Amino acid sequence: MRFFTSNINSAILQAAQRPTVRMSQAQILRNVRQYSSGTQAKKGGLNSGLLLGLLGAGIVGGIAYNKKQGKVCPLEDGSSSVFKSRGFVSLKLLEVQSVTHNTSLFRFALPEGQASGLPVASCVIAKHSSGKFLPVLRPYTPISDDKAVGYIDFVIKKYDDGAMTPLIHNMKPGDTLDFKGPMVKYDWEKNMKKNVGMIAGGTGITPMLQLIKRIFHEESTDKDVRVSLIYANQTEEDILLKNELDKIAKEHPDRFKVVYALDKAPTNWTGVSGFVNKEVIQEHLPSPQEKDSIIFVCGPPPMVKSIAGETILMSQGKFSGILKELGYSKENVFKF
């Protein structure tokens, strides 16, 4: 297995030096949609499915958003995006904020006057050069506003047996990490819906929050979009970004509803107790008959599989699970 992983890693690194690979947007989307910031790769180092996905998407091979390497694209507000350049960019860690006992917010500095400018919903690839054999690559979804100038935030959970997260959690302000992107997962601008349901588990909240911030941004044109979120965790202490979610719900009570579900709920818990089941989905999310609607799902693989079917390598995989049983169609369900 080590030999196999090393060979794939070598292929990726070699591909990074090759001339630009030109692919259609549809091809890119098909190749990268499965990956989320909260998904932990299997033990044994780099996930071969992820690496093959990166190769297929051209993310490491050099999808060029500009013809000249290092050129930075201007954004509509006059700022620029470092992530629209061809190669990896090195960003300095500004600060680390503890979120839970095993999860932290990592704020990285962007070059002066630049914003992330990442499309919604998308992630970036982080590359750490301290792997045992070759650099470690992982996708992460930022939670900061795409128009925020000077910084980009990631919420990352530490997995003690992980290849990347222990390395990131050992970083100190002033250390640097390489990033490349974007990897577009769902093109919200092109496929916007009026009624949005979300089911998230753990760090699977990150692509959901990226979408929520886009929808409820003060300059957003999505003024009539309604969002219902079911956010599942093991314990109350595991809930990530609760203050931010509650703030948005308070500011937009007619358009945004968040319901928290806990596997191990305390006696005075007022949210959902236990796993997300048919009854919970029927009560809180848009129905299968709701017009112009979509259900987003992101979380641990067993959870995603039970709700909407497992993803397979670079595709959405077979649609199954609770949502199918309730009458939802695969066209109106998207798995991050």
Tab-separated table of C-alpha atoms in Angstrom:
chain	number	residue	atom	x	y	z
A	1	MET	CA	0.000	0.000	0.000
A	2	ARG	CA	2.838	2.408	0.742
A	3	PHE	CA	4.340	1.730	-2.680
A	4	PHE	CA	0.992	2.358	-4.378
A	5	THR	CA	0.394	5.603	-2.481
A	6	SER	CA	3.926	6.797	-3.173
A	7	ASN	CA	3.503	6.187	-6.900
A	8	ILE	CA	0.283	8.207	-6.987
A	9	ASN	CA	1.964	10.989	-5.036
A	10	SER	CA	4.835	11.008	-7.507
A	11	ALA	CA	2.422	11.206	-10.408
A	12	ILE	CA	0.716	14.194	-8.817
A	13	LEU	CA	3.953	16.027	-8.191
A	14	GLN	CA	5.076	15.362	-11.754
A	15	ALA	CA	1.733	16.546	-13.060
A	16	ALA	CA	2.183	19.787	-11.177
A	17	GLN	CA	5.108	20.601	-13.459
A	18	ARG	CA	3.319	19.819	-16.719
A	19	PRO	CA	1.785	22.371	-19.069
A	20	THR	CA	-1.727	23.584	-18.412
A	21	VAL	CA	-4.513	20.990	-18.648
A	22	ARG	CA	-7.634	22.409	-20.254
A	23	MET	CA	-10.947	20.928	-19.168
A	24	SER	CA	-14.555	22.008	-19.393
A	25	GLN	CA	-16.337	23.280	-16.299
A	26	ALA	CA	-18.667	20.270	-16.479
A	27	GLN	CA	-15.698	17.898	-16.388
A	28	ILE	CA	-14.199	19.687	-13.408
A	29	LEU	CA	-17.474	19.539	-11.498
A	30	ARG	CA	-17.932	15.844	-12.197
A	31	ASN	CA	-14.440	15.120	-10.914
A	32	VAL	CA	-14.441	17.072	-7.687
A	33	ARG	CA	-17.947	17.263	-6.265
A	34	GLN	CA	-17.524	14.539	-3.693
A	35	TYR	CA	-14.838	16.187	-1.599
A	36	SER	CA	-15.599	18.162	1.538
A	37	SER	CA	-13.450	19.820	4.130
A	38	GLY	CA	-14.715	17.576	6.876
A	39	THR	CA	-13.982	14.254	5.242
A	40	GLN	CA	-11.026	12.421	6.772
A	41	ALA	CA	-9.084	10.145	4.454
A	42	LYS	CA	-8.656	6.505	5.299
A	43	LYS	CA	-5.696	5.400	7.386
A	44	GLY	CA	-2.435	4.771	5.628
A	45	GLY	CA	-1.699	8.223	4.232
A	46	LEU	CA	-3.102	9.852	1.168
A	47	ASN	CA	-6.514	8.799	-0.027
A	48	SER	CA	-6.114	7.366	-3.533
A	49	GLY	CA	-9.627	8.452	-4.511
A	50	LEU	CA	-8.840	12.019	-3.549
A	51	LEU	CA	-5.551	11.972	-5.423
A	52	LEU	CA	-7.123	10.549	-8.549
A	53	GLY	CA	-9.801	13.196	-8.227
A	54	LEU	CA	-7.180	15.923	-8.053
A	55	LEU	CA	-5.462	14.555	-11.120
A	56	GLY	CA	-8.752	14.304	-12.997
A	57	ALA	CA	-9.759	17.820	-12.015
A	58	GLY	CA	-6.401	19.238	-12.996
A	59	ILE	CA	-6.073	20.935	-9.626
A	60	VAL	CA	-2.540	19.692	-9.114
A	61	GLY	CA	-1.822	19.314	-12.791
A	62	GLY	CA	-2.413	22.998	-13.369
A	63	ILE	CA	-5.921	24.120	-14.330
A	64	ALA	CA	-5.097	27.643	-15.453
A	65	TYR	CA	-7.515	30.421	-14.563
A	66	ASN	CA	-4.962	32.768	-16.141
A	67	LYS	CA	-2.503	32.112	-18.917
A	68	LYS	CA	0.472	33.555	-17.050
A	69	GLN	CA	1.630	31.760	-13.943
A	70	GLY	CA	1.262	33.901	-10.844
A	71	LYS	CA	-1.099	36.419	-12.439
A	72	VAL	CA	-3.876	37.517	-10.073
A	73	CYS	CA	-7.468	38.017	-11.252
A	74	PRO	CA	-9.336	41.217	-10.352
A	75	LEU	CA	-12.653	40.806	-8.561
A	76	GLU	CA	-15.787	42.864	-9.053
A	77	ASP	CA	-15.067	45.030	-5.998
A	78	GLY	CA	-11.606	45.960	-7.245
A	79	SER	CA	-9.705	43.586	-4.971
A	80	SER	CA	-7.909	40.533	-6.333
A	81	SER	CA	-7.777	36.810	-5.631
A	82	VAL	CA	-4.540	34.951	-5.051
A	83	PHE	CA	-6.382	31.653	-5.699
A	84	LYS	CA	-6.935	32.513	-9.338
A	85	SER	CA	-3.243	32.038	-10.089
A	86	ARG	CA	-1.851	28.830	-11.565
A	87	GLY	CA	0.301	27.286	-8.850
A	88	PHE	CA	0.294	26.755	-5.118
A	89	VAL	CA	0.549	29.872	-2.979
A	90	SER	CA	2.200	29.981	0.441
A	91	LEU	CA	0.069	31.634	3.141
A	92	LYS	CA	1.234	32.603	6.623
A	93	LEU	CA	-0.767	31.496	9.662
A	94	LEU	CA	-1.960	34.575	11.560
A	95	GLU	CA	-3.738	33.046	14.542
A	96	VAL	CA	-5.382	29.927	15.926
A	97	GLN	CA	-8.638	30.015	17.893
A	98	SER	CA	-9.907	26.988	19.793
A	99	VAL	CA	-13.455	26.045	18.800
A	100	THR	CA	-13.885	22.728	20.647
A	101	HIS	CA	-11.567	20.289	22.425
A	102	ASN	CA	-10.337	18.929	19.077
A	103	THR	CA	-11.291	21.597	16.540
A	104	SER	CA	-9.755	25.009	15.884
A	105	LEU	CA	-10.164	27.963	13.564
A	106	PHE	CA	-7.027	28.717	11.561
A	107	ARG	CA	-6.719	32.205	10.080
A	108	PHE	CA	-4.205	32.611	7.258
A	109	ALA	CA	-3.024	35.906	5.842
A	110	LEU	CA	-3.757	36.804	2.247
A	111	PRO	CA	-1.509	39.223	0.375
A	112	GLU	CA	-2.302	42.870	1.024
A	113	GLY	CA	-5.429	44.050	-0.765
A	114	GLN	CA	-6.489	40.572	-1.805
A	115	ALA	CA	-9.599	38.528	-0.984
A	116	SER	CA	-10.093	34.803	-1.468
A	117	GLY	CA	-12.619	35.444	-4.237
A	118	LEU	CA	-13.579	31.775	-4.189
A	119	PRO	CA	-16.797	30.746	-5.933
A	120	VAL	CA	-19.575	29.263	-3.825
A	121	ALA	CA	-19.427	26.444	-3.079
A	122	SER	CA	-15.779	25.504	-3.460
A	123	CYS	CA	-12.742	24.353	-1.528
A	124	VAL	CA	-8.977	24.642	-1.856
A	125	ILE	CA	-6.178	22.085	-1.651
A	126	ALA	CA	-3.724	22.379	1.234
A	127	LYS	CA	-0.227	20.960	0.778
A	128	HIS	CA	2.074	20.244	3.716
A	129	SER	CA	5.668	19.288	2.953
A	130	SER	CA	6.308	17.329	6.156
A	131	GLY	CA	4.828	14.022	5.067
A	132	LYS	CA	6.767	10.825	5.715
A	133	PHE	CA	7.486	10.307	2.026
A	134	LEU	CA	5.932	13.064	-0.088
A	135	PRO	CA	3.887	16.207	0.606
A	136	VAL	CA	0.437	15.605	2.092
A	137	LEU	CA	-2.561	16.983	0.181
A	138	ARG	CA	-6.059	17.573	1.561
A	139	PRO	CA	-9.119	19.648	0.537
A	140	TYR	CA	-10.522	22.225	2.977
A	141	THR	CA	-13.524	24.512	2.700
A	142	PRO	CA	-13.005	28.064	4.003
A	143	ILE	CA	-15.711	29.583	6.194
A	144	SER	CA	-14.706	33.236	5.852
A	145	ASP	CA	-16.512	35.564	3.464
A	146	ASP	CA	-15.155	35.276	-0.064
A	147	LYS	CA	-14.935	39.086	-0.131
A	148	ALA	CA	-12.988	39.383	3.149
A	149	VAL	CA	-9.741	41.191	2.371
A	150	GLY	CA	-6.458	40.128	3.943
A	151	TYR	CA	-7.363	36.759	5.488
A	152	ILE	CA	-9.035	33.390	4.996
A	153	ASP	CA	-10.416	31.145	7.776
A	154	PHE	CA	-10.660	27.362	8.024
A	155	VAL	CA	-12.269	25.286	10.777
A	156	ILE	CA	-10.331	22.022	11.029
A	157	LYS	CA	-10.876	19.051	13.323
A	158	LYS	CA	-7.833	17.117	14.512
A	159	TYR	CA	-7.729	13.382	13.818
A	160	ASP	CA	-4.927	11.781	15.812
A	161	ASP	CA	-4.392	9.128	13.136
A	162	GLY	CA	-4.762	11.551	10.254
A	163	ALA	CA	-2.037	12.426	7.761
A	164	MET	CA	-2.729	16.179	7.590
A	165	THR	CA	-4.704	17.455	10.575
A	166	PRO	CA	-2.042	16.734	13.247
A	167	LEU	CA	0.442	18.679	11.099
A	168	ILE	CA	-1.887	21.655	10.819
A	169	HIS	CA	-2.769	21.590	14.512
A	170	ASN	CA	0.951	21.697	15.343
A	171	MET	CA	1.415	24.895	13.347
A	172	LYS	CA	2.193	28.154	15.121
A	173	PRO	CA	1.496	31.744	14.005
A	174	GLY	CA	4.140	32.681	11.494
A	175	ASP	CA	4.300	29.186	9.968
A	176	THR	CA	3.231	28.805	6.346
A	177	LEU	CA	1.076	26.340	4.430
A	178	ASP	CA	0.644	25.984	0.674
A	179	PHE	CA	-2.786	26.247	-0.962
A	180	LYS	CA	-4.207	25.877	-4.471
A	181	GLY	CA	-7.685	26.285	-5.840
A	182	PRO	CA	-10.497	26.661	-6.295
A	183	MET	CA	-12.142	23.252	-6.586
A	184	VAL	CA	-15.751	24.071	-7.412
A	185	LYS	CA	-18.146	21.650	-5.731
A	186	TYR	CA	-21.557	23.197	-6.447
A	187	ASP	CA	-22.070	26.207	-8.683
A	188	TRP	CA	-24.620	28.168	-6.660
A	189	GLU	CA	-24.687	31.116	-9.045
A	190	LYS	CA	-25.722	28.861	-11.911
A	191	ASN	CA	-27.987	26.477	-10.000
A	192	MET	CA	-29.558	28.693	-7.331
A	193	LYS	CA	-32.729	27.347	-5.697
A	194	LYS	CA	-35.436	29.140	-3.739
A	195	ASN	CA	-35.909	26.461	-1.058
A	196	VAL	CA	-32.764	24.968	0.429
A	197	GLY	CA	-32.555	22.101	2.904
A	198	MET	CA	-29.277	21.157	4.552
A	199	ILE	CA	-28.189	18.141	6.595
A	200	ALA	CA	-24.721	18.499	8.088
A	201	GLY	CA	-22.681	16.446	10.525
A	202	GLY	CA	-19.560	17.621	12.373
A	203	THR	CA	-17.142	19.533	10.155
A	204	GLY	CA	-19.535	18.937	7.282
A	205	ILE	CA	-20.969	22.281	8.375
A	206	THR	CA	-18.218	24.165	6.501
A	207	PRO	CA	-19.614	24.033	2.930
A	208	MET	CA	-23.071	24.713	4.371
A	209	LEU	CA	-21.836	27.831	6.157
A	210	GLN	CA	-20.101	28.975	2.981
A	211	LEU	CA	-23.446	28.781	1.179
A	212	ILE	CA	-25.391	30.328	4.066
A	213	LYS	CA	-23.042	33.311	4.202
A	214	ARG	CA	-23.388	33.809	0.467
A	215	ILE	CA	-27.177	33.654	0.619
A	216	PHE	CA	-27.544	35.992	3.584
A	217	HIS	CA	-24.760	38.439	2.750
A	218	GLU	CA	-26.041	42.011	2.941
A	219	GLU	CA	-25.183	42.548	-0.739
A	220	SER	CA	-26.723	39.240	-1.823
A	221	THR	CA	-29.385	39.185	-4.501
A	222	ASP	CA	-30.824	35.950	-3.069
A	223	LYS	CA	-33.342	37.849	-0.958
A	224	ASP	CA	-36.168	35.338	-1.373
A	225	VAL	CA	-34.142	32.166	-0.729
A	226	ARG	CA	-35.171	30.162	2.355
A	227	VAL	CA	-32.786	27.805	4.145
A	228	SER	CA	-33.473	25.057	6.689
A	229	LEU	CA	-30.473	23.386	8.336
A	230	ILE	CA	-30.333	20.209	10.420
A	231	TYR	CA	-26.946	20.085	12.105
A	232	ALA	CA	-26.018	16.802	13.813
A	233	ASN	CA	-23.246	16.152	16.346
A	234	GLN	CA	-22.424	13.650	19.054
A	235	THR	CA	-22.579	16.032	22.023
A	236	GLU	CA	-23.472	19.668	22.654
A	237	GLU	CA	-19.766	20.475	23.067
A	238	ASP	CA	-19.109	19.221	19.523
A	239	ILE	CA	-21.351	21.799	17.848
A	240	LEU	CA	-19.196	24.049	15.676
A	241	LEU	CA	-19.871	27.729	14.942
A	242	LYS	CA	-23.144	27.706	16.869
A	243	ASN	CA	-22.963	31.399	17.779
A	244	GLU	CA	-22.566	32.360	14.139
A	245	LEU	CA	-25.414	30.128	12.989
A	246	ASP	CA	-27.703	31.404	15.749
A	247	LYS	CA	-26.846	35.004	14.864
A	248	ILE	CA	-27.863	34.493	11.246
A	249	ALA	CA	-31.079	32.755	12.339
A	250	LYS	CA	-31.899	35.680	14.644
A	251	GLU	CA	-31.247	38.226	11.893
A	252	HIS	CA	-33.332	36.315	9.313
A	253	PRO	CA	-36.049	34.466	11.280
A	254	ASP	CA	-38.373	34.199	8.290
A	255	ARG	CA	-35.734	32.779	5.948
A	256	PHE	CA	-33.254	30.741	7.995
A	257	LYS	CA	-33.982	27.964	10.479
A	258	VAL	CA	-31.367	25.827	12.216
A	259	VAL	CA	-32.184	22.652	14.147
A	260	TYR	CA	-29.504	20.944	16.236
A	261	ALA	CA	-29.479	17.154	16.642
A	262	LEU	CA	-27.371	15.314	19.222
A	263	ASP	CA	-26.552	11.619	19.482
A	264	LYS	CA	-26.016	12.039	23.212
A	265	ALA	CA	-28.419	14.757	24.273
A	266	PRO	CA	-28.502	16.113	27.855
A	267	THR	CA	-31.708	15.855	29.845
A	268	ASN	CA	-32.681	19.489	29.251
A	269	TRP	CA	-31.985	19.406	25.519
A	270	THR	CA	-34.639	21.164	23.393
A	271	GLY	CA	-33.349	20.096	19.974
A	272	VAL	CA	-33.470	16.711	18.268
A	273	SER	CA	-32.276	13.733	20.305
A	274	GLY	CA	-30.730	10.840	18.419
A	275	PHE	CA	-29.864	10.347	14.776
A	276	VAL	CA	-31.407	12.279	11.887
A	277	ASN	CA	-34.308	10.096	10.716
A	278	LYS	CA	-37.317	10.305	8.417
A	279	GLU	CA	-39.473	12.117	10.935
A	280	VAL	CA	-36.843	14.803	11.584
A	281	ILE	CA	-36.347	15.436	7.864
A	282	GLN	CA	-40.079	15.546	7.162
A	283	GLU	CA	-40.625	18.049	9.976
A	284	HIS	CA	-37.836	20.482	9.203
A	285	LEU	CA	-36.783	20.338	5.537
A	286	PRO	CA	-38.527	21.232	2.264
A	287	SER	CA	-40.744	18.387	1.103
A	288	PRO	CA	-40.011	16.364	-2.045
A	289	GLN	CA	-42.913	18.197	-3.694
A	290	GLU	CA	-41.496	21.642	-2.895
A	291	LYS	CA	-40.829	23.509	-6.136
A	292	ASP	CA	-37.380	24.917	-6.955
A	293	SER	CA	-35.714	23.123	-4.029
A	294	ILE	CA	-32.526	21.233	-3.215
A	295	ILE	CA	-31.192	19.232	-0.276
A	296	PHE	CA	-27.469	19.426	0.539
A	297	VAL	CA	-25.806	16.691	2.597
A	298	CYS	CA	-22.319	16.713	4.117
A	299	GLY	CA	-20.813	14.838	7.035
A	300	PRO	CA	-19.135	11.588	8.073
A	301	PRO	CA	-19.412	8.901	5.342
A	302	PRO	CA	-21.746	6.601	7.370
A	303	MET	CA	-24.137	9.497	7.937
A	304	VAL	CA	-24.115	10.568	4.294
A	305	LYS	CA	-24.628	6.960	3.188
A	306	SER	CA	-27.657	6.454	5.436
A	307	ILE	CA	-29.274	9.701	4.330
A	308	ALA	CA	-28.500	9.879	0.615
A	309	GLY	CA	-26.188	7.021	-0.360
A	310	GLU	CA	-22.416	6.946	-0.415
A	311	THR	CA	-20.268	8.901	-2.826
A	312	ILE	CA	-17.937	6.869	-5.030
A	313	LEU	CA	-14.564	8.279	-6.010
A	314	MET	CA	-15.215	11.304	-8.218
A	315	SER	CA	-18.993	11.056	-8.529
A	316	GLN	CA	-22.115	11.567	-6.456
A	317	GLY	CA	-22.496	7.800	-6.316
A	318	LYS	CA	-25.765	5.913	-6.174
A	319	PHE	CA	-28.692	7.820	-4.703
A	320	SER	CA	-30.318	5.869	-1.872
A	321	GLY	CA	-31.047	6.110	1.835
A	322	ILE	CA	-33.657	8.063	3.761
A	323	LEU	CA	-34.082	10.859	1.214
A	324	LYS	CA	-34.886	8.413	-1.568
A	325	GLU	CA	-37.313	6.552	0.689
A	326	LEU	CA	-39.082	9.838	1.399
A	327	GLY	CA	-39.566	10.501	-2.306
A	328	TYR	CA	-36.806	12.985	-3.046
A	329	SER	CA	-35.223	12.756	-6.491
A	330	LYS	CA	-31.492	12.488	-7.114
A	331	GLU	CA	-31.651	15.680	-9.192
A	332	ASN	CA	-32.649	17.622	-6.087
A	333	VAL	CA	-30.040	16.182	-3.713
A	334	PHE	CA	-26.355	17.087	-3.670
A	335	LYS	CA	-23.692	15.386	-1.529
A	336	PHE	CA	-20.610	17.449	-0.729
